[in-house]
Coordinates of N, CA and C in Angstrom, one line a residue:
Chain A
X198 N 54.3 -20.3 56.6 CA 52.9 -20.6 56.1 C 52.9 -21.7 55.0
X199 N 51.8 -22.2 54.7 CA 51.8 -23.5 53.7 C 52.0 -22.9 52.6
X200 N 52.7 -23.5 51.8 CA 52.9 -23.4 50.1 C 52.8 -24.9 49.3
X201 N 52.5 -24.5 48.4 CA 52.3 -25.3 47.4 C 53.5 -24.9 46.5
X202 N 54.4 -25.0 45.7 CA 55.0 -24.6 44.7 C 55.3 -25.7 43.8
X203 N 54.6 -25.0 42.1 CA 54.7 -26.4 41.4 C 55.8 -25.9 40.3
X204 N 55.9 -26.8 39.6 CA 57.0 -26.6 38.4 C 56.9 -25.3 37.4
X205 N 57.5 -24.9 36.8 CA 57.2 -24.0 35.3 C 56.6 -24.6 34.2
X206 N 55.8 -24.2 33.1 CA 55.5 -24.8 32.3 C 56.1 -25.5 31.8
X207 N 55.2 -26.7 30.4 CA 56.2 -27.6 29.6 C 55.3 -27.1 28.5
X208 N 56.2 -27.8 27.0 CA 55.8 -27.6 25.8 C 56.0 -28.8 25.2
X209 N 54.8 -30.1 25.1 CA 55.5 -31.7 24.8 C 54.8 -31.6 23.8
X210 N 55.5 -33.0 22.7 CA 54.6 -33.0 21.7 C 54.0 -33.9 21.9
X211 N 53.0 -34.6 21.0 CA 52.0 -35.7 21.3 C 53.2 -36.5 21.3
X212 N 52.2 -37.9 22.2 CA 53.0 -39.2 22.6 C 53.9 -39.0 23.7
X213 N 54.4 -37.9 23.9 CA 55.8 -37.6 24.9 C 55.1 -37.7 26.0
X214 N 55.8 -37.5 27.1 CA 55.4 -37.4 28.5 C 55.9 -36.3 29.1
X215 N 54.8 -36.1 30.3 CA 55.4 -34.5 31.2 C 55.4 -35.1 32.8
X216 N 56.0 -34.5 32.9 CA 56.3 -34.7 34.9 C 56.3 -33.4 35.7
X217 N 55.4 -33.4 36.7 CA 55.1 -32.0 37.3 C 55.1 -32.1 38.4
X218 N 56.1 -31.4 39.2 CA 56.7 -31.5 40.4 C 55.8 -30.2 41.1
X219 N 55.4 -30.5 42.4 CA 54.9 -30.0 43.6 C 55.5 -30.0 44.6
X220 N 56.3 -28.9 45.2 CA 57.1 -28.6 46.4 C 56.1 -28.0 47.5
X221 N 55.8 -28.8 49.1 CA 55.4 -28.4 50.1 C 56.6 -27.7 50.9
X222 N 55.6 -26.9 51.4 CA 56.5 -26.3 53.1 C 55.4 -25.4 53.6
X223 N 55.8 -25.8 54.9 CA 54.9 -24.7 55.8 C 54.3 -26.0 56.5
X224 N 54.9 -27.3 56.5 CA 53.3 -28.4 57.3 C 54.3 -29.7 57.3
X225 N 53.8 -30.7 57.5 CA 54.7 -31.9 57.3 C 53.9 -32.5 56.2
X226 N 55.2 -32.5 55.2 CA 54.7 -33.2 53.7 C 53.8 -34.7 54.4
X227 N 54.4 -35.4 54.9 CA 53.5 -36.5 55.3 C 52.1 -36.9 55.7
X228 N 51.9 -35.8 56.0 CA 50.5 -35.5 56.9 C 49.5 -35.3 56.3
X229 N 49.7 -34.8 55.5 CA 48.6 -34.6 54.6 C 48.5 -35.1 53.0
X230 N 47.3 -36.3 52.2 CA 47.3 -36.1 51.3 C 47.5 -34.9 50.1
X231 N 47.5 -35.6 48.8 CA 48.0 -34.2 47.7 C 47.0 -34.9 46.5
X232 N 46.4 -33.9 46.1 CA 45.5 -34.3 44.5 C 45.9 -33.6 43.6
X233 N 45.4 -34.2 42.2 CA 46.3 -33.4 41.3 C 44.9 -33.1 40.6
X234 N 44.4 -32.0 40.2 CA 42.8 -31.5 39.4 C 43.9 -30.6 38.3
X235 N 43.1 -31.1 36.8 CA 43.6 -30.6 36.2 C 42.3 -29.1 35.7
X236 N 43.1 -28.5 34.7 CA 41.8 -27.4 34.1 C 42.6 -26.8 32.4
X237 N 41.6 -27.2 31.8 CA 41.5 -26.8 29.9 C 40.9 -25.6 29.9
X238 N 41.7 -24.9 29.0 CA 41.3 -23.3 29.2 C 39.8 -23.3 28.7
X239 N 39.3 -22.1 29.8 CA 37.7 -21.4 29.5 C 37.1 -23.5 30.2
X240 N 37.7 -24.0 30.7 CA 36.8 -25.0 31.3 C 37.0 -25.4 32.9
X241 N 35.9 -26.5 33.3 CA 35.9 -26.5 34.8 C 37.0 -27.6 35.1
X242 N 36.9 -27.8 36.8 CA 38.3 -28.5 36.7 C 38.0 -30.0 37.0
X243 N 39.0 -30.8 37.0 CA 38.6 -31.9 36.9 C 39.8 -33.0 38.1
X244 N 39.5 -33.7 38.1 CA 40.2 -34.3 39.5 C 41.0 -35.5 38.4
X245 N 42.1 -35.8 38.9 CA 42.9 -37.0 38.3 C 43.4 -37.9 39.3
X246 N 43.6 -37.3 40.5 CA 44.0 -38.6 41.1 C 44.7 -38.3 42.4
X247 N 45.1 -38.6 43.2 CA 45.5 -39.2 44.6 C 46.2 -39.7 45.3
X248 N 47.2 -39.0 45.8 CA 48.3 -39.8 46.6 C 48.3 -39.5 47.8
X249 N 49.1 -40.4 48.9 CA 48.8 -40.3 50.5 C 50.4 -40.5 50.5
X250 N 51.2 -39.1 50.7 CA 52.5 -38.8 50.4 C 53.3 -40.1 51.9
X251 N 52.6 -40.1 52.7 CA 53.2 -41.0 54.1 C 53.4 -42.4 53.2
X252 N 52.3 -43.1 52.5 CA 52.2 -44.9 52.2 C 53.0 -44.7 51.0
X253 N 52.5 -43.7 50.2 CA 52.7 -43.9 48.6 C 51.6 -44.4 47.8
X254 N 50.6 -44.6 49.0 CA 49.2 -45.1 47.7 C 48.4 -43.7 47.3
X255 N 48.6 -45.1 46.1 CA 47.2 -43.7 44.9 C 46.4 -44.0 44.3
X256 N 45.0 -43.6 43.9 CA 43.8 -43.7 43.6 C 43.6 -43.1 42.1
X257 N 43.4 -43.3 41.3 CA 43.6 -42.1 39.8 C 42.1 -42.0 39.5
X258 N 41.8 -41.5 38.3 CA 40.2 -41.0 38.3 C 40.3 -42.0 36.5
X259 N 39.1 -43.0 36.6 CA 39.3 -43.8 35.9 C 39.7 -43.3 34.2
X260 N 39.6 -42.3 33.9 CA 40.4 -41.8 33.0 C 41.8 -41.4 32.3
X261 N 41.8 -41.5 33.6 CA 43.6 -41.6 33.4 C 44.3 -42.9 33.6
X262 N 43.6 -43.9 34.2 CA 44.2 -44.9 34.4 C 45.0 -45.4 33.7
X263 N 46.3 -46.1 33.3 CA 47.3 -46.5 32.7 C 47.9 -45.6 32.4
X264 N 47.5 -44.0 32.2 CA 48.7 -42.9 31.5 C 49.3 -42.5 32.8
X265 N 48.4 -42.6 34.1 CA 49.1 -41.2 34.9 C 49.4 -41.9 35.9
X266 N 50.8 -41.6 36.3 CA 51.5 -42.2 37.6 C 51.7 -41.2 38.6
X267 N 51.4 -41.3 40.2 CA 51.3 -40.2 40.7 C 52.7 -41.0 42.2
X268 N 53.3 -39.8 42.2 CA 54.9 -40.7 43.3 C 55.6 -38.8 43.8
X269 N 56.4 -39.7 45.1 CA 56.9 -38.1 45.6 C 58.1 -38.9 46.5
X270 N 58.7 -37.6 47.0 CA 60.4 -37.5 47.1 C 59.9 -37.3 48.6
X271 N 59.8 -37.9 49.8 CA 59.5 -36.8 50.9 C 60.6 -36.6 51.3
X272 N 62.2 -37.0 51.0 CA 62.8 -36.0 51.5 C 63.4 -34.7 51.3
X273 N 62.3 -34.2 50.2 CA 62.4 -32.7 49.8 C 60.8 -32.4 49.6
X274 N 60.1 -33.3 50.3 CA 58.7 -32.8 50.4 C 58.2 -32.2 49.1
X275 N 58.4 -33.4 47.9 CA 57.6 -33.3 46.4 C 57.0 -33.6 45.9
X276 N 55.9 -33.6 45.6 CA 54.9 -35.0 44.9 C 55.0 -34.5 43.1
X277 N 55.2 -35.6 43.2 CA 54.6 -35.5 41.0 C 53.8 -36.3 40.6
X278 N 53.4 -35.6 39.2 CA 52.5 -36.4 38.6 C 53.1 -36.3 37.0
X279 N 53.0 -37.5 37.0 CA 53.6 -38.2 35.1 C 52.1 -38.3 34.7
X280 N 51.5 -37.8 33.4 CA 51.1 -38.3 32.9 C 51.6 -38.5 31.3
X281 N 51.4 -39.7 30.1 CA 52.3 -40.3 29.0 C 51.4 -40.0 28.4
X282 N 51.4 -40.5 27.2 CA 51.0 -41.0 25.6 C 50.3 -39.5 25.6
X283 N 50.5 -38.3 25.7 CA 50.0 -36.7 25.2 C 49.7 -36.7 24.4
X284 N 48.1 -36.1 24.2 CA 47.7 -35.5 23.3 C 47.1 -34.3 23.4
X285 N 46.8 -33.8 22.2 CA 46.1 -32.4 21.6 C 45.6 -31.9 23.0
X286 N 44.3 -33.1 23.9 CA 43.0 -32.6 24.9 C 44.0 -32.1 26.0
X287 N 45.4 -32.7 26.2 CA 45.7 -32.7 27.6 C 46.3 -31.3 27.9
X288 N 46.3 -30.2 27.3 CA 46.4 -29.0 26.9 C 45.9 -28.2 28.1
X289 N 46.4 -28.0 29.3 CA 45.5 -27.8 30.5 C 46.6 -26.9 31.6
X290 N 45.9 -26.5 32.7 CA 46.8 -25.7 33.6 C 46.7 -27.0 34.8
X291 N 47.6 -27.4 35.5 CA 47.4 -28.8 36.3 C 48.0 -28.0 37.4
X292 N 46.8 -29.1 38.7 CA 47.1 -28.3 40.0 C 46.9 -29.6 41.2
X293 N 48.3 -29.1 41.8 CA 48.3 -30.1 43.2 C 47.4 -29.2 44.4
X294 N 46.6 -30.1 45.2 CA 45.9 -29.6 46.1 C 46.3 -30.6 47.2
X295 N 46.3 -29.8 48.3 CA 46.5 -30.6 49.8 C 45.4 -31.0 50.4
X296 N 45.4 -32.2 50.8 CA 44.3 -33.1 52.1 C 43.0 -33.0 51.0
X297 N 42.1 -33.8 52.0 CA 40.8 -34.3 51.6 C 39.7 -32.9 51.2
X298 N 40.1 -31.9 52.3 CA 39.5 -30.8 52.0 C 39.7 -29.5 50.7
X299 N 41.2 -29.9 50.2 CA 41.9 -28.9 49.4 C 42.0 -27.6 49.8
X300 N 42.7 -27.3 50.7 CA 42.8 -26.1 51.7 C 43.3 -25.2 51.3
X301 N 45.1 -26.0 50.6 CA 46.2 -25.3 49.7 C 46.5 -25.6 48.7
X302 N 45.9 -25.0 47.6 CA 46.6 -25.5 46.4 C 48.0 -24.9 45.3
X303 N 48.6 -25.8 44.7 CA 49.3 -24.8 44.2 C 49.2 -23.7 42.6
X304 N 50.3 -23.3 42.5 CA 49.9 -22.0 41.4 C 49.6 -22.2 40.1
X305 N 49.7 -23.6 39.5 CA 49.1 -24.0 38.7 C 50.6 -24.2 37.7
X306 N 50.2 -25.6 37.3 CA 51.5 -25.5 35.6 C 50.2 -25.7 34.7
X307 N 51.0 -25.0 33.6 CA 50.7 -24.6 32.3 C 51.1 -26.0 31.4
X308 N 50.6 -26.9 30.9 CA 51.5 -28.2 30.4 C 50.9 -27.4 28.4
X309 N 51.3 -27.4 27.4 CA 51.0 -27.8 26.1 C 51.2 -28.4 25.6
X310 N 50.3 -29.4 25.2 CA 50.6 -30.4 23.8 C 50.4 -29.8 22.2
X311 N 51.4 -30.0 21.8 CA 51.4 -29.2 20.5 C 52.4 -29.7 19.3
X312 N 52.2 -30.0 18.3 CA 53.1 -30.3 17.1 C 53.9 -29.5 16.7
Chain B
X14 N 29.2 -43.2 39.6 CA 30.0 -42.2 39.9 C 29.2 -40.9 40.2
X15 N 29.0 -40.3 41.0 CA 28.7 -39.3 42.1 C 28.8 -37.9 40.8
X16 N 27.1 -37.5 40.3 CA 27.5 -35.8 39.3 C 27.0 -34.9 39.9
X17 N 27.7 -33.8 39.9 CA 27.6 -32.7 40.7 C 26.9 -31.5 39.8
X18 N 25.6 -31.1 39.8 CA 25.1 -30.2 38.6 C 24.5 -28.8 39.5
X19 N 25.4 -27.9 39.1 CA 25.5 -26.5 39.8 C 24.6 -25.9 38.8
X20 N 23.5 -24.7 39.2 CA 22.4 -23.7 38.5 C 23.0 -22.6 39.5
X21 N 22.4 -21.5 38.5 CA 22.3 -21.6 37.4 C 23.9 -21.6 36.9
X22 N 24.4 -21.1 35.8 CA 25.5 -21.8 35.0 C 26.3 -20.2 35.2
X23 N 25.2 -19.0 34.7 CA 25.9 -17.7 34.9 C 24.7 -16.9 35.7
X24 N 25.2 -16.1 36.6 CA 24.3 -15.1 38.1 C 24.8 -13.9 37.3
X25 N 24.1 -13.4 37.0 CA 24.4 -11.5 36.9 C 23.6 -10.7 38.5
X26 N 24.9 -10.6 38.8 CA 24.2 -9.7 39.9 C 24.8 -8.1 40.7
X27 N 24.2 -7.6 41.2 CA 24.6 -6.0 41.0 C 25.4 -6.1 42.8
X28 N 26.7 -5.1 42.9 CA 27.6 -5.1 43.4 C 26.3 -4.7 45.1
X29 N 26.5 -5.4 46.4 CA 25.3 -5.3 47.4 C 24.3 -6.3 47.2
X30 N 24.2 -6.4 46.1 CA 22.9 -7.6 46.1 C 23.4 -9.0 46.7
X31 N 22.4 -9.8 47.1 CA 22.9 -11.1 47.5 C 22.7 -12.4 46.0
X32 N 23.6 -13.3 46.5 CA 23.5 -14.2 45.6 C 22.9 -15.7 46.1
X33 N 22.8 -16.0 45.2 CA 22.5 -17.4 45.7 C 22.5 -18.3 44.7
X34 N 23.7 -19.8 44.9 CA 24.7 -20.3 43.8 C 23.5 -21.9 44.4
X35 N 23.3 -22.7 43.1 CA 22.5 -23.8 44.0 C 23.7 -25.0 43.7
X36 N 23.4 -26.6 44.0 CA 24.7 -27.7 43.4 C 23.6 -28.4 44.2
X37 N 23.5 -29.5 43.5 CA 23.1 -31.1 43.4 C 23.5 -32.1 43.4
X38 N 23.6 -33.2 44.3 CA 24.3 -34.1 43.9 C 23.3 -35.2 43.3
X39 N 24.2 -36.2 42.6 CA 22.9 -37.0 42.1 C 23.2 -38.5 42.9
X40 N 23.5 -38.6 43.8 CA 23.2 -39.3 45.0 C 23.2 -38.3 46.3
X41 N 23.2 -39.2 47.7 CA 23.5 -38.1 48.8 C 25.4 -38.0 48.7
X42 N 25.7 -37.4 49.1 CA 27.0 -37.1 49.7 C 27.2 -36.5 51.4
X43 N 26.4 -36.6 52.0 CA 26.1 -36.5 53.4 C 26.4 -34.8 53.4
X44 N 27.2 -34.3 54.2 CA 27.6 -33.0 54.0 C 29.2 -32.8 53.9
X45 N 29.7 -34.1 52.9 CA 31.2 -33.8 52.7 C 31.4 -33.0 50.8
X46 N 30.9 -31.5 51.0 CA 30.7 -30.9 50.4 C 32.0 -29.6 50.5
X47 N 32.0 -29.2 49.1 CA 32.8 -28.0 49.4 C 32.6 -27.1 48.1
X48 N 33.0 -25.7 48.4 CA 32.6 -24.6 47.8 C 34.0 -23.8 47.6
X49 N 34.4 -23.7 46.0 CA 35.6 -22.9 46.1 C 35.0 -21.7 45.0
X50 N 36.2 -20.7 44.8 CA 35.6 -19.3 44.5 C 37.1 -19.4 43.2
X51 N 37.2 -18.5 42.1 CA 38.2 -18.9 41.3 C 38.1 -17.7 40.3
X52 N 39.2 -17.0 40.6 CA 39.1 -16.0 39.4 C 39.9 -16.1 38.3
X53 N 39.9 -15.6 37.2 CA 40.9 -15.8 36.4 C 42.1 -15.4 36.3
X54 N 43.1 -16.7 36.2 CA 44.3 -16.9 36.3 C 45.0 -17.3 37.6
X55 N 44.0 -17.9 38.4 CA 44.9 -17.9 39.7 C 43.8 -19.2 39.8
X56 N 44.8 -19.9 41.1 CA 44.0 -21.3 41.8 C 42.7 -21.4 42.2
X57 N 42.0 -22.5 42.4 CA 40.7 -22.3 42.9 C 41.2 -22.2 45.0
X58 N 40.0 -21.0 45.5 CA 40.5 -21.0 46.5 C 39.1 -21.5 47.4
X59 N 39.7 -22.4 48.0 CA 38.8 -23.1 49.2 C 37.4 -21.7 50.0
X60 N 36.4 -22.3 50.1 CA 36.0 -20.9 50.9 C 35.2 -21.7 52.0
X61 N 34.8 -22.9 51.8 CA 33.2 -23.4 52.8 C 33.9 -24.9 52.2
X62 N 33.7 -25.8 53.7 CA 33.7 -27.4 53.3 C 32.6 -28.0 54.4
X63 N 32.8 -29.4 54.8 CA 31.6 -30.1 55.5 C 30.1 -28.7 55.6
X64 N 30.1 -28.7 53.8 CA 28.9 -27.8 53.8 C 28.6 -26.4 54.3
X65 N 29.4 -26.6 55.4 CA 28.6 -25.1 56.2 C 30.0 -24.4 56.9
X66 N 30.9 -25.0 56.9 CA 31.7 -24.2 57.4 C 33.0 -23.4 57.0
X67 N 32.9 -22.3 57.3 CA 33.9 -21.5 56.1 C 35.4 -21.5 56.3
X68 N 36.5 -21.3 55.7 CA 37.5 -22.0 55.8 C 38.1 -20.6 56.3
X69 N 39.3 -20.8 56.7 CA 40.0 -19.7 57.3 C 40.3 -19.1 56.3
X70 N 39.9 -17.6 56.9 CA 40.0 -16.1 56.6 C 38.9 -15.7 55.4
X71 N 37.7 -17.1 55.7 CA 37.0 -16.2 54.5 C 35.7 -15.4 54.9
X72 N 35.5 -14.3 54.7 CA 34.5 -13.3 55.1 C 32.9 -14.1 55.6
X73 N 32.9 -13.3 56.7 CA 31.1 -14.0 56.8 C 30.4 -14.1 56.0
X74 N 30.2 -12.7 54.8 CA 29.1 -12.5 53.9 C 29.0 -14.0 53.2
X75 N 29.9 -15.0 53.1 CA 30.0 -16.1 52.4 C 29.2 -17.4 53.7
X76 N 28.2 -17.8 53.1 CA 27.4 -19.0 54.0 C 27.2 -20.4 52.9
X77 N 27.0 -21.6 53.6 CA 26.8 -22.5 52.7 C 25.6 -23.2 53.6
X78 N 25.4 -23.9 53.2 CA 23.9 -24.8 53.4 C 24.0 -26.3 52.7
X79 N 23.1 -26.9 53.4 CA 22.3 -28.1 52.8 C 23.2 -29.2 53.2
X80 N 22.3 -30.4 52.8 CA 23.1 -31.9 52.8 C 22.5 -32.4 52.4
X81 N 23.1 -33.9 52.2 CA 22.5 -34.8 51.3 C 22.7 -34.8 49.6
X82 N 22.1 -34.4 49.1 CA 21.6 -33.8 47.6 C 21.6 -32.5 47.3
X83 N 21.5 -31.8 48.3 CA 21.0 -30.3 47.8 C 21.4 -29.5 48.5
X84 N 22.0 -28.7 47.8 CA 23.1 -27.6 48.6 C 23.2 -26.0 48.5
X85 N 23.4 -24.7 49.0 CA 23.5 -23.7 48.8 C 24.7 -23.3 49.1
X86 N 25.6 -22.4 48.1 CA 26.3 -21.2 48.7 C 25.6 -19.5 48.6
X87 N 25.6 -18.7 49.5 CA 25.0 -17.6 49.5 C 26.4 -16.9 49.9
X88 N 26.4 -15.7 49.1 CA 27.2 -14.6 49.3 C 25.9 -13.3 49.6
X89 N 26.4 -12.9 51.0 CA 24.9 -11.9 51.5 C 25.0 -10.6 50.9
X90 N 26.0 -9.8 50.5 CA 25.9 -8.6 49.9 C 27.7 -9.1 49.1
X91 N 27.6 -8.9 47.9 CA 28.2 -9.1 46.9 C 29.5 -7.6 47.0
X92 N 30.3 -7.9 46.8 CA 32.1 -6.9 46.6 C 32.2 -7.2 45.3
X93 N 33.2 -6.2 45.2 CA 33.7 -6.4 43.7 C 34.5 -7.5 43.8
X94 N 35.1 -7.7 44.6 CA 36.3 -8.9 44.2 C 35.5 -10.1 44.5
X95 N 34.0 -10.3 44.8 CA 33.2 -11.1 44.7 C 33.0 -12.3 43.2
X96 N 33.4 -10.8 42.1 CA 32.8 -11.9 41.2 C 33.9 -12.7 40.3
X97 N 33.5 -13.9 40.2 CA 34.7 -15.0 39.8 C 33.5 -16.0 39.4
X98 N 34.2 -17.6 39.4 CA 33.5 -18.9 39.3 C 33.5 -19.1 40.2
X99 N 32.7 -20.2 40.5 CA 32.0 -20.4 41.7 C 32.1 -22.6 41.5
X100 N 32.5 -22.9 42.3 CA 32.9 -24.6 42.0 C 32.2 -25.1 43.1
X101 N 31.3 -26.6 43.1 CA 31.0 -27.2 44.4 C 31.5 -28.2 44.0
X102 N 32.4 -29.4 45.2 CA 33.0 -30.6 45.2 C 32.5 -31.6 46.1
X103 N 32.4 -32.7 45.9 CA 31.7 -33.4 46.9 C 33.3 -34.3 46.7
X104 N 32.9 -34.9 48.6 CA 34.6 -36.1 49.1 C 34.1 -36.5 49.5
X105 N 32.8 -37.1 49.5 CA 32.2 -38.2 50.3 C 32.7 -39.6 50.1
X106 N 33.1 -39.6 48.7 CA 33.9 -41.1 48.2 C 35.1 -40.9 48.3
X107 N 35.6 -40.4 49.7 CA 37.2 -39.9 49.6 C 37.8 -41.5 49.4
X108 N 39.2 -41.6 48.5 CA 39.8 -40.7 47.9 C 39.4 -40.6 46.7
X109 N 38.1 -39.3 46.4 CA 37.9 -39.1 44.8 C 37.0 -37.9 45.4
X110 N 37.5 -37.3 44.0 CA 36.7 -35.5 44.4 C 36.0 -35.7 43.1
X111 N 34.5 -34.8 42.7 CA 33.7 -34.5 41.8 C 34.0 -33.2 41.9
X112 N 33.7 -32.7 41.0 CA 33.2 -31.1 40.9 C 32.1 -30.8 40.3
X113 N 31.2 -29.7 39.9 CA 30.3 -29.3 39.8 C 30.9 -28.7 38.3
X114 N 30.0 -28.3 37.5 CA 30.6 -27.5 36.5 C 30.9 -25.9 36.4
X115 N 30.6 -25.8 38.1 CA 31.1 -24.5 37.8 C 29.7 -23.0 37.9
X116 N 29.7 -22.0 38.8 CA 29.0 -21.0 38.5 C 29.2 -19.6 38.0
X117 N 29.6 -18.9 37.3 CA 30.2 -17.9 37.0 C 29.1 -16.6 37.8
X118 N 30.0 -15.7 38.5 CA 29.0 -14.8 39.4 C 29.4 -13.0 38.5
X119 N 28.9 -12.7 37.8 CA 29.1 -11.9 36.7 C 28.3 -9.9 37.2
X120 N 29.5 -9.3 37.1 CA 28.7 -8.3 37.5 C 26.9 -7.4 36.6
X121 N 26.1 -7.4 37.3 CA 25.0 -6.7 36.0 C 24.4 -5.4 35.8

């Protein structure tokens, strides 16, 4: 069956960077785009960005532009997402979702930014 | 940039009754629309996309509607495990997803 499986939490402090790894199986990683929608506790979710795991191109949501770099391994069918320069706001549960429709997503990381 | 404004914000509604979730777009988005359901602590889960059609394994009681601008999700007789957030997304500018802010379907 399709999985999503993403990383364990992180605990960065401001300025640091986090990297959040998403493991597919169940489909051919290639085939299908992967999005990364993030969510701030008690809030709604929000889309950051876009990758097409086959080219390697990606689309980000102009808010993130310059912090968040989005790349994957296909020969263990992984996508990540870096985003840098952390602060306080980015305090959020972050989530890879599959294809245009988001059919599968995964179980969510937990990222903290905190001093 | 394509905003997605979901009414009302919170539904109180009693366990059998029907619901009805509305979403807006503030251009058209043709019918590349979608409807996810999201309880707390777990992922948002896909239920309805190209507007009207429901995604595998989700119950009939769940219908969607509309295009263009103006959209419905209806749940026809409400379960307990019915009540959660309620999210509409438009992909019409694929690759870019909007969301909606969200409906909370709250027992009353």
């Amino acid at each position: 069956q399709v999985q999503l499986v993403q990383s364990g939490a992180e605990v960065k402090k401001p300025g640091a960077s986090v990297k959040v790894s998403c493991k597919a199986s169940g489909y051919t990683f290639t085939s299908y785009d992967i999005n990364w929608v993030r969510q701030a506790t008690g809030q709604g979710l929000e889309w950051m960005g876009w990758m097409n795991p086959n080219s390697g191109n990606t689309g980000y949501a102009q808010k993130f532009q310059g912090r968040v770099t989005m790349t994957r391994n296909t020969s263990i069918s992984t996508a990540y997402m870096e985003l840098s320069s952390l602060r306080s706001e980015d305090t959020a549960v972050y989530y890879c979702a599959r294809g245009r429709k988001g059919d599968y997503w995964g179980q969510g990381t937990l990222v903290t930014v905190s001093s | 940039e394509i905003v997605m404004t979901q009414s009302p914000a919170t539904l109180s509604v009693s366990p059998g009754e029907r619901a009805t979730l509305s979403c807006r777009a503030s251009q058209s988005v043709s019918s590349n629309l979608a409807w996810y359901q999201q309880k707390p602590g777990q992922a948002p889960r896909l239920l309805i996309y190209g507007a009207s059609t429901r995604a595998t394994g989700i119950p009939a009681r769940f219908s969607g509607s509309g295009s263009g601008t103006e959209f419905t999700l209806t749940i026809s007789s409400l379960q307990s495990e019915d009540f959660a957030v309620y999210y509409c997304q438009q992909y019409n500018n694929w690759p870019q997803w909007t969301f909606g802010q969200g409906t909370k379907v709250e027992i009353k």
